[in-house]
């Protein structure tokens, strides 16, 4: 059928969160004032405010989060680049010669300044050292590492967070030492799933598998993490091995439609159409409209092929 794996559906995309959440506090409201300056992009005023905050304000993890936001703003610079490849998002100025032939494209890009990035990481490392249970600081660092293409370093930092869960009994806090946006462990797993998606998109298969196995080492029964590894195996074309893993997952999560879909797809790729139809029927008979349609079309197509005597 040419349908890709539903792994992407499993890769949860976190709701838009400010990189390092900032909220009000007692006395002079440095956080709120800093946020206003950040929205305006006034880095000069930001620096003056942060210096005053350090001198007269209450020390907290929020100060380190603010410093990180400041250095992140300083580290980025918009620029233009010329390429012969058309950008995937289609946002580019096309360059043509006198005959109308396309010769290249001009697109926007972001340049990252290493000196400011280093200062940013130094501040975050200092803040994480003082406030090791502030998940916004730790995951803020992970976010920036991924944004700047440093996948291996990001995985190492996530590993430190996962190891910390064994020491702090999963008692994580967020900005202003408030609880995480969702229950601590659930929120951590959701973040890791989103990071997995980003790492896969980097195209480093070895690192993706390393990260998938790292997550399973800490959460061996978590269904999304189990499907991550099985999907990576399938993407390499090892359909039999992947199918074995998905069947084991299905045994533990029989109502998981994503897993049922992946099993059906793998059976189809292996030429085992009867088994594929059986699992597509599970989708067709489900209560999910999208999966119902996928299942209905698949059953219809495979049944038609069977009648035509196609292998």
CSV table of C-alpha atoms in Angstrom, one decimal:
chain,number,residue,atom,x,y,z
A,1,UNK,CA,0.0,0.0,0.0
A,2,UNK,CA,3.0,2.3,0.4
A,3,UNK,CA,1.9,3.5,3.8
A,4,UNK,CA,4.7,4.6,6.1
A,5,UNK,CA,5.0,3.4,9.7
A,6,UNK,CA,2.8,5.2,12.2
A,7,UNK,CA,5.9,5.8,14.4
A,8,UNK,CA,5.5,9.6,13.8
A,9,UNK,CA,2.0,9.4,15.5
A,10,UNK,CA,3.6,7.9,18.5
A,11,UNK,CA,6.2,10.6,18.7
A,12,UNK,CA,4.4,13.1,20.9
A,13,UNK,CA,5.0,16.7,20.1
A,14,UNK,CA,5.1,18.8,23.2
A,15,UNK,CA,2.8,21.8,23.4
A,16,UNK,CA,4.6,25.1,22.8
A,17,UNK,CA,6.5,25.9,25.9
A,18,UNK,CA,8.7,28.9,26.5
A,19,UNK,CA,12.3,27.6,26.4
A,20,UNK,CA,12.9,28.5,30.0
A,21,UNK,CA,9.6,29.4,31.6
A,22,UNK,CA,9.6,32.7,33.4
A,23,UNK,CA,7.1,33.8,36.0
A,24,UNK,CA,6.6,36.6,38.6
A,25,UNK,CA,8.2,36.6,42.0
A,26,UNK,CA,8.2,38.7,45.2
A,27,UNK,CA,9.9,42.0,45.7
A,28,UNK,CA,11.0,43.4,42.3
A,29,UNK,CA,9.5,41.2,39.6
A,30,UNK,CA,12.7,40.5,37.8
A,31,UNK,CA,11.2,37.5,35.9
A,32,UNK,CA,8.3,39.4,34.4
A,33,UNK,CA,10.5,42.5,33.6
A,34,UNK,CA,13.0,40.2,31.9
A,35,UNK,CA,10.3,38.5,29.9
A,36,UNK,CA,9.1,41.8,28.6
A,37,UNK,CA,12.7,42.7,27.5
A,38,UNK,CA,13.1,39.3,25.9
A,39,UNK,CA,10.0,39.8,23.9
A,40,UNK,CA,11.3,43.2,22.7
A,41,UNK,CA,14.7,41.7,21.9
A,42,UNK,CA,16.5,44.4,23.9
A,43,UNK,CA,19.6,42.5,24.9
A,44,UNK,CA,21.3,45.6,26.3
A,45,UNK,CA,18.5,46.2,28.8
A,46,UNK,CA,18.4,42.5,29.5
A,47,UNK,CA,22.1,42.5,30.5
A,48,UNK,CA,21.6,45.5,32.8
A,49,UNK,CA,18.6,43.9,34.5
A,50,UNK,CA,20.4,40.5,35.0
A,51,UNK,CA,23.4,42.3,36.5
A,52,UNK,CA,21.1,44.0,38.9
A,53,UNK,CA,19.2,40.8,39.6
A,54,UNK,CA,22.5,39.1,40.6
A,55,UNK,CA,23.5,42.0,42.9
A,56,UNK,CA,20.2,42.6,44.7
A,57,UNK,CA,17.7,39.9,43.8
A,58,UNK,CA,17.0,36.5,45.4
A,59,UNK,CA,19.3,33.8,44.0
A,60,UNK,CA,17.3,31.1,42.3
A,61,UNK,CA,17.2,28.7,39.3
A,62,UNK,CA,15.1,31.4,37.5
A,63,UNK,CA,18.1,33.7,37.3
A,64,UNK,CA,20.1,31.0,35.5
A,65,UNK,CA,17.2,30.4,33.2
A,66,UNK,CA,17.1,34.1,32.4
A,67,UNK,CA,20.8,34.2,31.7
A,68,UNK,CA,20.4,31.3,29.4
A,69,UNK,CA,17.6,33.1,27.5
A,70,UNK,CA,19.8,36.2,27.2
A,71,UNK,CA,22.8,34.3,25.8
A,72,UNK,CA,20.5,32.3,23.5
A,73,UNK,CA,19.2,35.6,22.1
A,74,UNK,CA,22.8,36.8,21.6
A,75,UNK,CA,24.0,33.6,20.1
A,76,UNK,CA,21.6,33.6,17.1
A,77,UNK,CA,22.0,35.7,14.0
A,78,UNK,CA,19.8,35.6,10.9
A,79,UNK,CA,21.6,35.4,7.6
A,80,UNK,CA,21.0,34.5,3.9
A,81,UNK,CA,22.5,31.6,2.1
A,82,UNK,CA,22.5,30.5,-1.5
A,83,UNK,CA,22.0,26.8,-2.4
A,84,UNK,CA,21.4,24.8,-5.5
A,85,UNK,CA,18.9,22.6,-3.7
A,86,UNK,CA,15.3,23.7,-3.4
A,87,UNK,CA,14.4,24.0,0.4
A,88,UNK,CA,11.8,21.4,1.6
A,89,UNK,CA,9.6,24.2,3.0
A,90,UNK,CA,9.5,26.0,-0.3
A,91,UNK,CA,10.4,29.4,1.3
A,92,UNK,CA,13.1,30.7,-1.0
A,93,UNK,CA,14.0,33.2,-3.7
A,94,UNK,CA,14.5,31.4,-6.9
A,95,UNK,CA,17.5,32.6,-9.1
A,96,UNK,CA,17.2,32.2,-12.8
A,97,UNK,CA,19.5,32.9,-15.7
A,98,UNK,CA,18.7,34.8,-18.9
A,99,UNK,CA,17.1,31.7,-20.4
A,100,UNK,CA,14.8,31.2,-17.5
A,101,UNK,CA,16.7,28.2,-16.1
A,102,UNK,CA,16.8,27.9,-12.3
A,103,UNK,CA,20.4,28.3,-11.0
A,104,UNK,CA,19.9,28.3,-7.3
A,105,UNK,CA,17.9,29.5,-4.3
A,106,UNK,CA,18.4,32.1,-1.6
A,107,UNK,CA,17.1,31.1,1.8
A,108,UNK,CA,17.2,32.3,5.3
A,109,UNK,CA,19.3,30.5,7.9
A,110,UNK,CA,20.5,31.0,11.4
A,111,UNK,CA,24.1,31.4,12.4
A,112,UNK,CA,25.1,30.4,16.0
A,113,UNK,CA,28.0,32.2,17.7
A,114,UNK,CA,30.1,29.7,19.6
A,115,UNK,CA,31.3,32.3,22.2
A,116,UNK,CA,27.8,33.0,23.4
A,117,UNK,CA,26.8,29.4,23.3
A,118,UNK,CA,29.7,28.5,25.5
A,119,UNK,CA,28.6,31.2,28.0
A,120,UNK,CA,25.1,29.9,27.8
A,121,UNK,CA,26.2,26.3,28.6
A,122,UNK,CA,28.4,27.6,31.4
A,123,UNK,CA,25.5,29.3,33.1
A,124,UNK,CA,23.2,26.3,32.6
A,125,UNK,CA,25.8,23.9,34.0
A,126,UNK,CA,26.3,26.2,37.0
A,127,UNK,CA,22.5,26.4,37.5
A,128,UNK,CA,22.0,22.7,37.1
A,129,UNK,CA,24.8,22.1,39.7
A,130,UNK,CA,23.0,24.3,42.2
A,131,UNK,CA,19.5,23.2,41.4
A,132,UNK,CA,19.8,19.6,40.1
A,133,UNK,CA,16.0,19.0,40.3
A,134,UNK,CA,15.1,21.9,38.0
A,135,UNK,CA,14.1,20.0,34.9
A,136,UNK,CA,13.6,23.3,32.9
A,137,UNK,CA,17.3,24.0,33.2
A,138,UNK,CA,18.4,20.5,32.2
A,139,UNK,CA,16.0,20.2,29.3
A,140,UNK,CA,16.7,23.8,28.3
A,141,UNK,CA,20.2,22.6,27.7
A,142,UNK,CA,19.0,19.6,25.7
A,143,UNK,CA,16.8,21.8,23.6
A,144,UNK,CA,19.6,24.1,22.6
A,145,UNK,CA,22.0,21.2,21.9
A,146,UNK,CA,19.4,19.7,19.5
A,147,UNK,CA,18.7,23.1,17.9
A,148,UNK,CA,22.4,23.5,17.2
A,149,UNK,CA,22.7,20.0,15.8
A,150,UNK,CA,24.6,18.5,18.7
A,151,UNK,CA,22.7,15.2,18.9
A,152,UNK,CA,25.3,13.1,20.7
A,153,UNK,CA,25.8,15.8,23.4
A,154,UNK,CA,22.0,16.1,23.8
A,155,UNK,CA,21.7,12.3,24.4
A,156,UNK,CA,24.4,12.4,27.0
A,157,UNK,CA,22.6,15.2,28.8
A,158,UNK,CA,19.3,13.3,28.7
A,159,UNK,CA,21.2,10.3,30.1
A,160,UNK,CA,22.2,12.5,33.1
A,161,UNK,CA,18.5,13.5,33.7
A,162,UNK,CA,17.4,9.8,33.5
A,163,UNK,CA,20.1,8.9,36.0
A,164,UNK,CA,19.0,11.7,38.3
A,165,UNK,CA,15.5,10.2,38.5
A,166,UNK,CA,17.0,7.4,40.5
A,167,UNK,CA,18.4,9.8,43.1
A,168,UNK,CA,15.6,12.4,43.4
A,169,UNK,CA,12.8,9.8,43.4
A,170,UNK,CA,11.4,11.5,40.3
A,171,UNK,CA,10.6,14.7,42.2
A,172,UNK,CA,11.3,17.2,39.4
A,173,UNK,CA,10.4,20.9,39.5
A,174,UNK,CA,9.9,23.5,36.8
A,175,UNK,CA,10.2,27.3,36.7
A,176,UNK,CA,10.0,29.1,40.0
A,177,UNK,CA,10.3,25.7,41.6
A,178,UNK,CA,6.8,24.9,40.7
A,179,UNK,CA,5.7,21.4,39.6
A,180,UNK,CA,6.3,20.4,36.1
A,181,UNK,CA,3.4,21.1,33.6
A,182,UNK,CA,2.3,17.5,33.9
A,183,UNK,CA,3.1,14.8,36.5
A,184,UNK,CA,6.9,14.6,36.8
A,185,UNK,CA,7.6,11.2,35.4
A,186,UNK,CA,4.9,11.4,32.7
A,187,UNK,CA,6.2,14.8,31.6
A,188,UNK,CA,9.8,13.5,31.5
A,189,UNK,CA,8.8,10.6,29.3
A,190,UNK,CA,6.8,12.8,27.0
A,191,UNK,CA,9.8,15.1,26.6
A,192,UNK,CA,12.1,12.2,25.9
A,193,UNK,CA,9.7,10.9,23.2
A,194,UNK,CA,9.7,14.3,21.6
A,195,UNK,CA,13.5,14.4,21.7
A,196,UNK,CA,13.6,10.9,20.1
A,197,UNK,CA,11.6,12.3,17.2
A,198,UNK,CA,14.1,15.1,16.8
A,199,UNK,CA,17.1,12.8,16.9
A,200,UNK,CA,15.5,10.5,14.3
A,201,UNK,CA,15.0,13.5,12.1
A,202,UNK,CA,18.8,14.2,12.3
A,203,UNK,CA,19.3,11.0,10.2
A,204,UNK,CA,21.8,9.4,12.5
A,205,UNK,CA,20.6,5.8,12.7
A,206,UNK,CA,23.2,4.7,15.2
A,207,UNK,CA,22.5,7.6,17.6
A,208,UNK,CA,18.8,7.0,17.3
A,209,UNK,CA,19.2,3.3,18.2
A,210,UNK,CA,21.5,4.3,21.1
A,211,UNK,CA,18.9,6.7,22.5
A,212,UNK,CA,16.1,4.2,22.0
A,213,UNK,CA,18.0,1.6,24.0
A,214,UNK,CA,18.9,4.2,26.7
A,215,UNK,CA,15.2,5.0,27.2
A,216,UNK,CA,14.3,1.3,27.4
A,217,UNK,CA,17.0,0.8,30.0
A,218,UNK,CA,15.1,3.1,32.3
A,219,UNK,CA,11.6,2.3,31.2
A,220,UNK,CA,11.6,-1.2,29.8
A,221,UNK,CA,7.8,-1.7,29.8
A,222,UNK,CA,6.8,1.7,28.4
A,223,UNK,CA,5.0,1.0,25.1
A,224,UNK,CA,6.0,4.1,23.2
A,225,UNK,CA,9.7,3.4,23.9
A,226,UNK,CA,9.4,-0.2,22.9
A,227,UNK,CA,7.7,0.8,19.6
A,228,UNK,CA,10.6,3.3,19.0
A,229,UNK,CA,13.1,0.5,18.8
A,230,UNK,CA,10.9,-1.8,16.8
A,231,UNK,CA,10.3,1.0,14.3
A,232,UNK,CA,14.0,1.7,13.9
A,233,UNK,CA,14.6,-2.0,13.2
A,234,UNK,CA,11.8,-2.0,10.6
A,235,UNK,CA,13.2,1.1,8.9
A,236,UNK,CA,16.4,-0.8,8.3
A,237,UNK,CA,14.4,-3.4,6.4
A,238,UNK,CA,14.7,-6.1,9.1
A,239,UNK,CA,11.0,-6.8,8.9
A,240,UNK,CA,11.0,-10.3,10.5
A,241,UNK,CA,12.8,-9.0,13.6
A,242,UNK,CA,10.7,-5.9,13.8
A,243,UNK,CA,7.5,-8.0,13.5
A,244,UNK,CA,8.6,-10.2,16.3
A,245,UNK,CA,9.0,-7.2,18.6
A,246,UNK,CA,5.7,-5.6,17.5
A,247,UNK,CA,3.8,-8.9,18.2
A,248,UNK,CA,5.3,-9.0,21.7
A,249,UNK,CA,4.2,-5.4,22.2
A,250,UNK,CA,0.8,-6.2,20.9
A,251,UNK,CA,0.4,-9.0,23.5
A,252,UNK,CA,1.0,-6.4,26.2
A,253,UNK,CA,-1.0,-3.6,24.6
A,254,UNK,CA,-3.7,-5.3,22.4
A,255,UNK,CA,-5.8,-2.1,22.1
A,256,UNK,CA,-2.9,0.0,20.8
A,257,UNK,CA,-3.9,0.9,17.2
A,258,UNK,CA,-0.5,2.1,16.2
A,259,UNK,CA,1.1,-1.2,17.1
A,260,UNK,CA,-1.7,-3.0,15.2
A,261,UNK,CA,-1.1,-0.9,12.2
A,262,UNK,CA,2.7,-1.6,12.2
A,263,UNK,CA,2.0,-5.3,12.5
A,264,UNK,CA,-0.4,-5.2,9.5
A,265,UNK,CA,2.1,-3.1,7.5
A,266,UNK,CA,4.9,-5.5,8.2
A,267,UNK,CA,2.9,-8.6,7.3
A,268,UNK,CA,1.9,-6.8,4.1
A,269,UNK,CA,5.6,-6.1,3.3
A,270,UNK,CA,6.5,-9.7,4.0
A,271,UNK,CA,3.8,-10.9,1.5
A,272,UNK,CA,1.6,-12.4,4.2
A,273,UNK,CA,-1.6,-10.8,3.1
A,274,UNK,CA,-4.0,-12.9,5.1
A,275,UNK,CA,-2.3,-11.9,8.4
A,276,UNK,CA,-2.1,-8.3,7.2
A,277,UNK,CA,-5.8,-8.2,6.5
A,278,UNK,CA,-6.6,-9.6,10.0
A,279,UNK,CA,-4.8,-6.7,11.7
A,280,UNK,CA,-6.1,-4.1,9.2
A,281,UNK,CA,-9.6,-5.3,10.2
A,282,UNK,CA,-8.7,-4.4,13.8
A,283,UNK,CA,-8.2,-0.9,12.6
A,284,UNK,CA,-11.4,-0.9,10.5
A,285,UNK,CA,-13.4,-2.0,13.5
A,286,UNK,CA,-11.8,0.4,15.9
A,287,UNK,CA,-13.4,3.6,17.3
A,288,UNK,CA,-10.8,5.9,15.8
A,289,UNK,CA,-12.0,7.5,12.5
A,290,UNK,CA,-8.6,7.9,11.0
A,291,UNK,CA,-7.6,4.3,11.7
A,292,UNK,CA,-11.0,3.1,10.5
A,293,UNK,CA,-10.3,4.7,7.1
A,294,UNK,CA,-6.8,3.3,6.9
A,295,UNK,CA,-8.1,-0.2,7.8
A,296,UNK,CA,-11.0,0.0,5.4
A,297,UNK,CA,-8.9,1.0,2.4
A,298,UNK,CA,-6.2,-1.6,3.2
A,299,UNK,CA,-8.7,-4.4,3.5
A,300,UNK,CA,-10.4,-3.4,0.3
A,301,UNK,CA,-7.1,-3.1,-1.7
A,302,UNK,CA,-5.6,-6.4,-0.3
A,303,UNK,CA,-8.9,-8.3,-0.9
A,304,UNK,CA,-9.0,-7.0,-4.5
A,305,UNK,CA,-5.5,-8.0,-5.1
A,306,UNK,CA,-6.1,-11.5,-3.8
A,307,UNK,CA,-9.1,-11.8,-6.1
A,308,UNK,CA,-6.9,-10.8,-9.1
A,309,UNK,CA,-4.4,-13.4,-8.1
A,310,UNK,CA,-1.6,-11.0,-7.3
A,311,UNK,CA,1.2,-12.1,-5.0
